[in-house]
């Protein structure tokens, strides 16, 4: 199946998985940081929201690496588009367009609601796919296994409900 | 060092963009059990990272000679309930936190709404930590739910 992005053929899963492992291990080996993206959103929040939770040491002390890492993720997506056929703004959303077919306003509302759940949920869980699913599982941490099973199961139920029951 | 983290993030983002991990159809295919791609990616990443972490712990130092410290995450009820909320959000958007940023970079306009939602959601969480701490048995505020 081609990607939504310029109908590109995806990397082989083994290549992508090995690449992610290299990034994870490089971060740990060079700077002793555990990979994780979702805490970085707290660093962004801390720039504008002055709640005590965002002022804790783990946030104040990690701006220097989490913010550039987050910026790099945006840059990586940008370069991927540029090198893969050119960067252009798009509303294309694959099977959402063919099966559900909402326009831009509906997509924005749908995505905002989903984003709320991601932001609140990952911080309540203490990690996301990278922090729990990759680093935590690789470090054999039980809370990460519990979280990973929880979000994989909830995602499977939701997608099956949307695409096999509702539409 | 900021450049090092920027480069790591860029490589990570490029891989997520080109592998299907930041692609709505591949995420739905994973949750419908119709596409092996994401299971292969996550499985390979864990299978290679696990022995790497084990070796680095045995070595006990970073490559620059500083002590290697891996703080393990605390276990609490948020692991389950937060995980469930996140899973629903991942299904709805087709993006987990890294890919939210990758999709913004790719030029997918709806991803801006997802990013706004993520930041508002994280802000709501941070502002209600003291209220949530008791029912979800969260660690003290200074510790947080886990850095990830």
mmCIF file of C-alpha atoms in Angstrom:
data_model
loop_
_atom_site.group_PDB
_atom_site.id
_atom_site.type_symbol
_atom_site.label_atom_id
_atom_site.label_comp_id
_atom_site.label_asym_id
_atom_site.label_seq_id
_atom_site.Cartn_x
_atom_site.Cartn_y
_atom_site.Cartn_z
ATOM 1 C CA UNK A 1 0.000 0.000 0.000
ATOM 2 C CA UNK A 2 1.507 3.400 -0.969
ATOM 3 C CA UNK A 3 1.777 6.221 1.564
ATOM 4 C CA UNK A 4 -0.696 9.121 1.481
ATOM 5 C CA UNK A 5 2.390 11.344 1.035
ATOM 6 C CA UNK A 6 2.943 11.457 -2.758
ATOM 7 C CA UNK A 7 1.923 7.776 -3.086
ATOM 8 C CA UNK A 8 5.473 6.823 -2.060
ATOM 9 C CA UNK A 9 6.389 3.199 -1.412
ATOM 10 C CA UNK A 10 7.150 2.834 2.316
ATOM 11 C CA UNK A 11 10.484 1.694 3.744
ATOM 12 C CA UNK A 12 10.681 -1.989 4.655
ATOM 13 C CA UNK A 13 9.511 -2.455 8.252
ATOM 14 C CA UNK A 14 12.834 -4.020 9.280
ATOM 15 C CA UNK A 15 14.764 -0.998 7.949
ATOM 16 C CA UNK A 16 12.439 1.450 9.704
ATOM 17 C CA UNK A 17 12.545 -0.516 12.957
ATOM 18 C CA UNK A 18 16.332 -0.720 12.876
ATOM 19 C CA UNK A 19 16.546 3.021 12.201
ATOM 20 C CA UNK A 20 14.328 3.815 15.187
ATOM 21 C CA UNK A 21 16.433 1.499 17.373
ATOM 22 C CA UNK A 22 19.574 3.364 16.260
ATOM 23 C CA UNK A 23 18.036 6.739 17.128
ATOM 24 C CA UNK A 24 16.928 5.421 20.537
ATOM 25 C CA UNK A 25 20.317 3.926 21.346
ATOM 26 C CA UNK A 26 22.257 6.958 20.080
ATOM 27 C CA UNK A 27 20.250 9.224 22.389
ATOM 28 C CA UNK A 28 20.899 6.912 25.338
ATOM 29 C CA UNK A 29 24.549 6.176 24.566
ATOM 30 C CA UNK A 30 25.577 9.786 24.014
ATOM 31 C CA UNK A 31 23.507 11.661 26.574
ATOM 32 C CA UNK A 32 21.880 9.092 28.898
ATOM 33 C CA UNK A 33 18.357 10.261 27.946
ATOM 34 C CA UNK A 34 15.483 7.849 27.485
ATOM 35 C CA UNK A 35 13.610 8.354 24.220
ATOM 36 C CA UNK A 36 10.166 9.865 24.616
ATOM 37 C CA UNK A 37 8.165 12.416 22.690
ATOM 38 C CA UNK A 38 5.079 13.143 24.792
ATOM 39 C CA UNK A 39 6.906 14.784 27.726
ATOM 40 C CA UNK A 40 8.169 17.306 25.188
ATOM 41 C CA UNK A 41 4.621 18.616 24.875
ATOM 42 C CA UNK A 42 4.831 19.551 28.561
ATOM 43 C CA UNK A 43 8.009 21.487 27.773
ATOM 44 C CA UNK A 44 6.050 23.379 25.111
ATOM 45 C CA UNK A 45 3.155 23.972 27.550
ATOM 46 C CA UNK A 46 5.643 25.217 30.154
ATOM 47 C CA UNK A 47 6.607 28.068 27.829
ATOM 48 C CA UNK A 48 3.147 29.627 28.254
ATOM 49 C CA UNK A 49 1.311 27.860 31.122
ATOM 50 C CA UNK A 50 2.692 28.663 34.559
ATOM 51 C CA UNK A 51 1.207 25.717 36.509
ATOM 52 C CA UNK A 52 3.376 24.134 39.256
ATOM 53 C CA UNK A 53 3.404 20.828 37.343
ATOM 54 C CA UNK A 54 5.129 22.472 34.375
ATOM 55 C CA UNK A 55 7.681 24.124 36.658
ATOM 56 C CA UNK A 56 9.083 20.865 38.038
ATOM 57 C CA UNK A 57 12.768 20.129 37.584
ATOM 58 C CA UNK A 58 12.255 17.355 35.022
ATOM 59 C CA UNK A 59 10.729 19.911 32.655
ATOM 60 C CA UNK A 60 12.926 22.914 33.353
ATOM 61 C CA UNK A 61 16.036 20.767 33.020
ATOM 62 C CA UNK A 62 15.047 19.112 29.748
ATOM 63 C CA UNK A 63 14.108 22.041 27.473
ATOM 64 C CA UNK A 64 17.600 21.902 25.997
ATOM 65 C CA UNK A 65 17.115 18.475 24.469
ATOM 66 C CA UNK A 66 13.357 17.897 24.218
ATOM 67 C CA UNK A 67 12.533 21.068 22.281
ATOM 68 C CA UNK A 68 15.163 20.491 19.546
ATOM 69 C CA UNK A 69 14.061 16.836 19.323
ATOM 70 C CA UNK A 70 10.458 17.952 18.727
ATOM 71 C CA UNK A 71 11.618 20.534 16.195
ATOM 72 C CA UNK A 72 13.583 17.803 14.428
ATOM 73 C CA UNK A 73 10.458 15.663 14.067
ATOM 74 C CA UNK A 74 8.730 18.524 12.221
ATOM 75 C CA UNK A 75 11.845 19.097 10.118
ATOM 76 C CA UNK A 76 12.101 15.372 9.312
ATOM 77 C CA UNK A 77 8.538 15.346 7.991
ATOM 78 C CA UNK A 78 9.233 18.507 5.994
ATOM 79 C CA UNK A 79 12.416 17.083 4.402
ATOM 80 C CA UNK A 80 10.622 13.814 3.661
ATOM 81 C CA UNK A 81 7.979 15.728 1.685
ATOM 82 C CA UNK A 82 10.524 17.963 -0.075
ATOM 83 C CA UNK A 83 12.703 15.023 -1.143
ATOM 84 C CA UNK A 84 9.729 12.796 -1.938
ATOM 85 C CA UNK A 85 8.084 14.996 -4.568
ATOM 86 C CA UNK A 86 7.802 18.481 -3.112
ATOM 87 C CA UNK A 87 6.247 20.121 -0.060
ATOM 88 C CA UNK A 88 2.679 21.273 -0.498
ATOM 89 C CA UNK A 89 -0.155 21.816 1.990
ATOM 90 C CA UNK A 90 -2.770 19.068 1.712
ATOM 91 C CA UNK A 91 -6.039 17.893 3.270
ATOM 92 C CA UNK A 92 -5.649 14.300 1.926
ATOM 93 C CA UNK A 93 -6.522 11.734 4.623
ATOM 94 C CA UNK A 94 -6.659 8.372 2.831
ATOM 95 C CA UNK A 95 -9.485 6.064 3.835
ATOM 96 C CA UNK A 96 -11.072 8.784 5.970
ATOM 97 C CA UNK A 97 -11.806 10.585 2.683
ATOM 98 C CA UNK A 98 -13.196 7.531 0.897
ATOM 99 C CA UNK A 99 -15.175 6.062 3.817
ATOM 100 C CA UNK A 100 -16.239 9.095 5.869
ATOM 101 C CA UNK A 101 -15.643 12.014 3.510
ATOM 102 C CA UNK A 102 -15.824 15.038 5.808
ATOM 103 C CA UNK A 103 -14.482 18.370 4.521
ATOM 104 C CA UNK A 104 -11.776 20.545 6.078
ATOM 105 C CA UNK A 105 -13.920 21.913 8.941
ATOM 106 C CA UNK A 106 -15.013 18.416 9.973
ATOM 107 C CA UNK A 107 -11.439 17.148 9.798
ATOM 108 C CA UNK A 108 -10.162 19.995 11.968
ATOM 109 C CA UNK A 109 -12.783 19.277 14.641
ATOM 110 C CA UNK A 110 -12.141 15.501 14.469
ATOM 111 C CA UNK A 111 -8.390 15.995 14.753
ATOM 112 C CA UNK A 112 -8.672 18.496 17.607
ATOM 113 C CA UNK A 113 -10.780 16.074 19.661
ATOM 114 C CA UNK A 114 -8.359 13.229 18.922
ATOM 115 C CA UNK A 115 -5.452 15.489 19.838
ATOM 116 C CA UNK A 116 -7.018 16.334 23.213
ATOM 117 C CA UNK A 117 -7.206 12.612 24.001
ATOM 118 C CA UNK A 118 -3.587 12.098 22.911
ATOM 119 C CA UNK A 119 -2.242 15.023 24.943
ATOM 120 C CA UNK A 120 -4.202 14.253 28.104
ATOM 121 C CA UNK A 121 -3.928 10.468 27.755
ATOM 122 C CA UNK A 122 -0.194 10.201 27.087
ATOM 123 C CA UNK A 123 0.621 12.471 30.011
ATOM 124 C CA UNK A 124 -1.704 10.580 32.344
ATOM 125 C CA UNK A 125 -0.116 7.322 31.160
ATOM 126 C CA UNK A 126 3.390 8.752 31.548
ATOM 127 C CA UNK A 127 4.438 8.064 27.975
ATOM 128 C CA UNK A 128 3.429 7.239 24.428
ATOM 129 C CA UNK A 129 4.458 4.818 21.699
ATOM 130 C CA UNK A 130 8.097 5.886 21.935
ATOM 131 C CA UNK A 131 8.499 6.264 25.713
ATOM 132 C CA UNK A 132 6.459 3.222 26.731
ATOM 133 C CA UNK A 133 6.156 1.153 23.534
ATOM 134 C CA UNK A 134 9.776 1.318 22.425
ATOM 135 C CA UNK A 135 11.997 2.446 25.289
ATOM 136 C CA UNK A 136 9.972 1.126 28.216
ATOM 137 C CA UNK A 137 9.328 -2.288 26.663
ATOM 138 C CA UNK A 138 12.970 -2.552 25.604
ATOM 139 C CA UNK A 139 14.005 -1.793 29.194
ATOM 140 C CA UNK A 140 11.570 -4.474 30.453
ATOM 141 C CA UNK A 141 9.449 -2.076 32.531
ATOM 142 C CA UNK A 142 6.068 -3.403 33.655
ATOM 143 C CA UNK A 143 4.216 -0.016 33.640
ATOM 144 C CA UNK A 144 5.230 0.349 29.991
ATOM 145 C CA UNK A 145 3.805 -3.061 29.122
ATOM 146 C CA UNK A 146 0.552 -2.152 30.894
ATOM 147 C CA UNK A 147 0.347 1.167 29.019
ATOM 148 C CA UNK A 148 1.238 -0.360 25.659
ATOM 149 C CA UNK A 149 -1.391 -3.095 25.957
ATOM 150 C CA UNK A 150 -3.928 -0.436 27.030
ATOM 151 C CA UNK A 151 -3.361 1.928 24.111
ATOM 152 C CA UNK A 152 -3.077 -0.827 21.496
ATOM 153 C CA UNK A 153 -6.319 -2.419 22.697
ATOM 154 C CA UNK A 154 -8.171 0.908 22.879
ATOM 155 C CA UNK A 155 -6.977 1.853 19.397
ATOM 156 C CA UNK A 156 -8.041 -1.482 17.934
ATOM 157 C CA UNK A 157 -11.503 -1.237 19.521
ATOM 158 C CA UNK A 158 -11.961 2.353 18.309
ATOM 159 C CA UNK A 159 -10.855 1.763 14.722
ATOM 160 C CA UNK A 160 -12.947 -1.414 14.433
ATOM 161 C CA UNK A 161 -15.917 0.482 15.844
ATOM 162 C CA UNK A 162 -15.444 3.319 13.346
ATOM 163 C CA UNK A 163 -14.692 1.317 10.185
ATOM 164 C CA UNK A 164 -16.441 -2.007 10.768
ATOM 165 C CA UNK A 165 -19.538 -0.891 12.704
ATOM 166 C CA UNK A 166 -20.302 2.797 12.158
ATOM 167 C CA UNK A 167 -19.423 3.307 8.473
ATOM 168 C CA UNK B 1 24.412 19.718 21.663
ATOM 169 C CA UNK B 2 21.132 21.216 20.434
ATOM 170 C CA UNK B 3 22.219 20.331 16.907
ATOM 171 C CA UNK B 4 22.688 16.684 17.930
ATOM 172 C CA UNK B 5 19.103 16.483 19.239
ATOM 173 C CA UNK B 6 17.783 18.322 16.205
ATOM 174 C CA UNK B 7 19.527 15.848 13.886
ATOM 175 C CA UNK B 8 18.294 12.828 15.885
ATOM 176 C CA UNK B 9 14.757 14.214 15.772
ATOM 177 C CA UNK B 10 15.047 14.851 12.048
ATOM 178 C CA UNK B 11 16.230 11.303 11.314
ATOM 179 C CA UNK B 12 13.477 9.922 13.568
ATOM 180 C CA UNK B 13 10.884 12.115 11.835
ATOM 181 C CA UNK B 14 12.057 11.134 8.358
ATOM 182 C CA UNK B 15 11.810 7.423 9.228
ATOM 183 C CA UNK B 16 8.343 7.872 10.742
ATOM 184 C CA UNK B 17 7.258 9.779 7.629
ATOM 185 C CA UNK B 18 8.553 7.215 5.139
ATOM 186 C CA UNK B 19 7.659 4.003 6.969
ATOM 187 C CA UNK B 20 3.897 4.392 7.357
ATOM 188 C CA UNK B 21 4.120 5.171 11.083
ATOM 189 C CA UNK B 22 2.865 8.696 10.346
ATOM 190 C CA UNK B 23 0.299 7.556 7.736
ATOM 191 C CA UNK B 24 -3.421 7.467 8.569
ATOM 192 C CA UNK B 25 -4.092 4.382 6.407
ATOM 193 C CA UNK B 26 -1.262 2.352 7.929
ATOM 194 C CA UNK B 27 -2.392 3.156 11.479
ATOM 195 C CA UNK B 28 -5.966 2.100 10.725
ATOM 196 C CA UNK B 29 -4.596 -1.005 8.948
ATOM 197 C CA UNK B 30 -2.645 -1.875 12.101
ATOM 198 C CA UNK B 31 -5.706 -1.482 14.348
ATOM 199 C CA UNK B 32 -7.850 -3.483 11.863
ATOM 200 C CA UNK B 33 -5.164 -6.227 11.906
ATOM 201 C CA UNK B 34 -4.910 -5.916 8.116
ATOM 202 C CA UNK B 35 -1.391 -4.435 7.828
ATOM 203 C CA UNK B 36 1.706 -6.010 9.374
ATOM 204 C CA UNK B 37 3.925 -2.942 8.703
ATOM 205 C CA UNK B 38 3.585 -1.177 12.085
ATOM 206 C CA UNK B 39 3.870 -4.407 14.074
ATOM 207 C CA UNK B 40 7.061 -5.157 12.143
ATOM 208 C CA UNK B 41 8.462 -1.677 12.804
ATOM 209 C CA UNK B 42 7.721 -1.621 16.550
ATOM 210 C CA UNK B 43 8.747 -5.269 16.976
ATOM 211 C CA UNK B 44 12.065 -4.745 15.193
ATOM 212 C CA UNK B 45 12.742 -1.531 17.134
ATOM 213 C CA UNK B 46 12.149 -3.279 20.479
ATOM 214 C CA UNK B 47 14.049 -6.424 19.469
ATOM 215 C CA UNK B 48 17.136 -4.336 18.637
ATOM 216 C CA UNK B 49 16.832 -1.666 21.343
ATOM 217 C CA UNK B 50 16.451 -4.184 24.200
ATOM 218 C CA UNK B 51 19.875 -5.848 23.802
ATOM 219 C CA UNK B 52 21.380 -2.410 23.090
ATOM 220 C CA UNK B 53 20.103 -1.037 26.396
ATOM 221 C CA UNK B 54 21.297 -4.171 28.178
ATOM 222 C CA UNK B 55 24.804 -3.749 26.749
ATOM 223 C CA UNK B 56 24.921 -0.027 27.551
ATOM 224 C CA UNK B 57 23.847 -0.719 31.145
ATOM 225 C CA UNK B 58 26.617 -3.285 31.481
ATOM 226 C CA UNK B 59 29.073 -0.731 30.116
ATOM 227 C CA UNK B 60 27.613 1.710 32.650
ATOM 228 C CA UNK B 61 28.788 4.923 31.006
ATOM 229 C CA UNK B 62 27.797 7.183 28.149
ATOM 230 C CA UNK B 63 30.164 7.453 25.193
ATOM 231 C CA UNK B 64 31.485 10.684 26.712
ATOM 232 C CA UNK B 65 32.314 8.861 29.953
ATOM 233 C CA UNK B 66 29.486 10.164 32.144
ATOM 234 C CA UNK B 67 27.531 7.658 34.269
ATOM 235 C CA UNK B 68 24.574 6.071 32.471
ATOM 236 C CA UNK B 69 21.437 6.660 34.510
ATOM 237 C CA UNK B 70 18.085 5.232 33.396
ATOM 238 C CA UNK B 71 15.270 6.256 35.723
ATOM 239 C CA UNK B 72 12.525 3.662 35.578
ATOM 240 C CA UNK B 73 8.971 4.928 35.303
ATOM 241 C CA UNK B 74 6.607 4.601 38.229
ATOM 242 C CA UNK B 75 3.569 2.334 37.903
ATOM 243 C CA UNK B 76 0.129 3.865 38.615
ATOM 244 C CA UNK B 77 -3.490 3.719 37.490
ATOM 245 C CA UNK B 78 -2.797 6.335 34.849
ATOM 246 C CA UNK B 79 -0.910 3.678 32.860
ATOM 247 C CA UNK B 80 -4.211 1.966 32.075
ATOM 248 C CA UNK B 81 -6.663 4.897 31.902
ATOM 249 C CA UNK B 82 -4.264 7.279 30.187
ATOM 250 C CA UNK B 83 -3.250 4.494 27.817
ATOM 251 C CA UNK B 84 -6.896 3.916 26.890
ATOM 252 C CA UNK B 85 -7.536 7.627 26.238
ATOM 253 C CA UNK B 86 -4.384 7.858 24.150
ATOM 254 C CA UNK B 87 -5.319 4.732 22.166
ATOM 255 C CA UNK B 88 -8.681 6.261 21.243
ATOM 256 C CA UNK B 89 -6.919 9.465 20.198
ATOM 257 C CA UNK B 90 -4.339 7.530 18.148
ATOM 258 C CA UNK B 91 -7.146 5.766 16.296
ATOM 259 C CA UNK B 92 -9.124 8.973 15.694
ATOM 260 C CA UNK B 93 -6.185 10.962 14.331
ATOM 261 C CA UNK B 94 -4.057 8.149 12.920
ATOM 262 C CA UNK B 95 -1.135 9.778 14.742
ATOM 263 C CA UNK B 96 0.765 9.185 17.953
ATOM 264 C CA UNK B 97 2.810 12.084 19.427
ATOM 265 C CA UNK B 98 5.878 11.848 17.148
ATOM 266 C CA UNK B 99 3.791 11.560 13.970
ATOM 267 C CA UNK B 100 1.617 14.542 14.987
ATOM 268 C CA UNK B 101 4.737 16.668 14.525
ATOM 269 C CA UNK B 102 5.847 14.738 11.424
ATOM 270 C CA UNK B 103 2.458 15.282 9.752
ATOM 271 C CA UNK B 104 2.667 19.005 10.500
ATOM 272 C CA UNK B 105 6.064 19.050 8.793
ATOM 273 C CA UNK B 106 4.762 17.105 5.791
ATOM 274 C CA UNK B 107 2.173 19.823 5.154
ATOM 275 C CA UNK B 108 -0.936 17.948 6.277
ATOM 276 C CA UNK B 109 -3.145 20.839 7.358
ATOM 277 C CA UNK B 110 -5.471 18.887 9.670
ATOM 278 C CA UNK B 111 -2.406 17.877 11.726
ATOM 279 C CA UNK B 112 -2.255 21.472 12.993
ATOM 280 C CA UNK B 113 -5.613 20.884 14.705
ATOM 281 C CA UNK B 114 -4.297 17.614 16.163
ATOM 282 C CA UNK B 115 -1.220 19.437 17.495
ATOM 283 C CA UNK B 116 -3.387 22.183 19.013
ATOM 284 C CA UNK B 117 -5.512 19.489 20.671
ATOM 285 C CA UNK B 118 -2.432 17.681 22.015
ATOM 286 C CA UNK B 119 -1.041 20.846 23.590
ATOM 287 C CA UNK B 120 -4.398 21.834 25.102
ATOM 288 C CA UNK B 121 -4.850 18.264 26.389
ATOM 289 C CA UNK B 122 -1.398 18.249 27.982
ATOM 290 C CA UNK B 123 -2.058 21.694 29.490
ATOM 291 C CA UNK B 124 -5.376 20.539 30.980
ATOM 292 C CA UNK B 125 -3.602 17.508 32.421
ATOM 293 C CA UNK B 126 -0.801 19.557 33.944
ATOM 294 C CA UNK B 127 -3.209 22.081 35.468
ATOM 295 C CA UNK B 128 -5.364 19.332 37.048
ATOM 296 C CA UNK B 129 -2.501 17.149 38.325
ATOM 297 C CA UNK B 130 -3.345 17.684 42.009
ATOM 298 C CA UNK B 131 -6.983 16.700 41.395
ATOM 299 C CA UNK B 132 -6.045 13.620 39.346
ATOM 300 C CA UNK B 133 -3.228 12.446 41.625
ATOM 301 C CA UNK B 134 -5.420 10.807 44.254
ATOM 302 C CA UNK B 135 -7.899 8.804 42.092
ATOM 303 C CA UNK B 136 -5.166 7.653 39.694
ATOM 304 C CA UNK B 137 -2.567 7.034 42.463
ATOM 305 C CA UNK B 138 -0.089 9.270 40.619
ATOM 306 C CA UNK B 139 3.428 9.926 41.992
ATOM 307 C CA UNK B 140 4.109 13.289 43.721
ATOM 308 C CA UNK B 141 3.846 16.352 41.487
ATOM 309 C CA UNK B 142 7.603 16.882 41.504
ATOM 310 C CA UNK B 143 8.068 13.374 40.049
ATOM 311 C CA UNK B 144 5.258 13.286 37.495
ATOM 312 C CA UNK B 145 3.669 10.301 35.777
ATOM 313 C CA UNK B 146 6.835 9.220 33.950
ATOM 314 C CA UNK B 147 9.139 10.891 31.488
ATOM 315 C CA UNK B 148 8.418 9.510 28.048
#
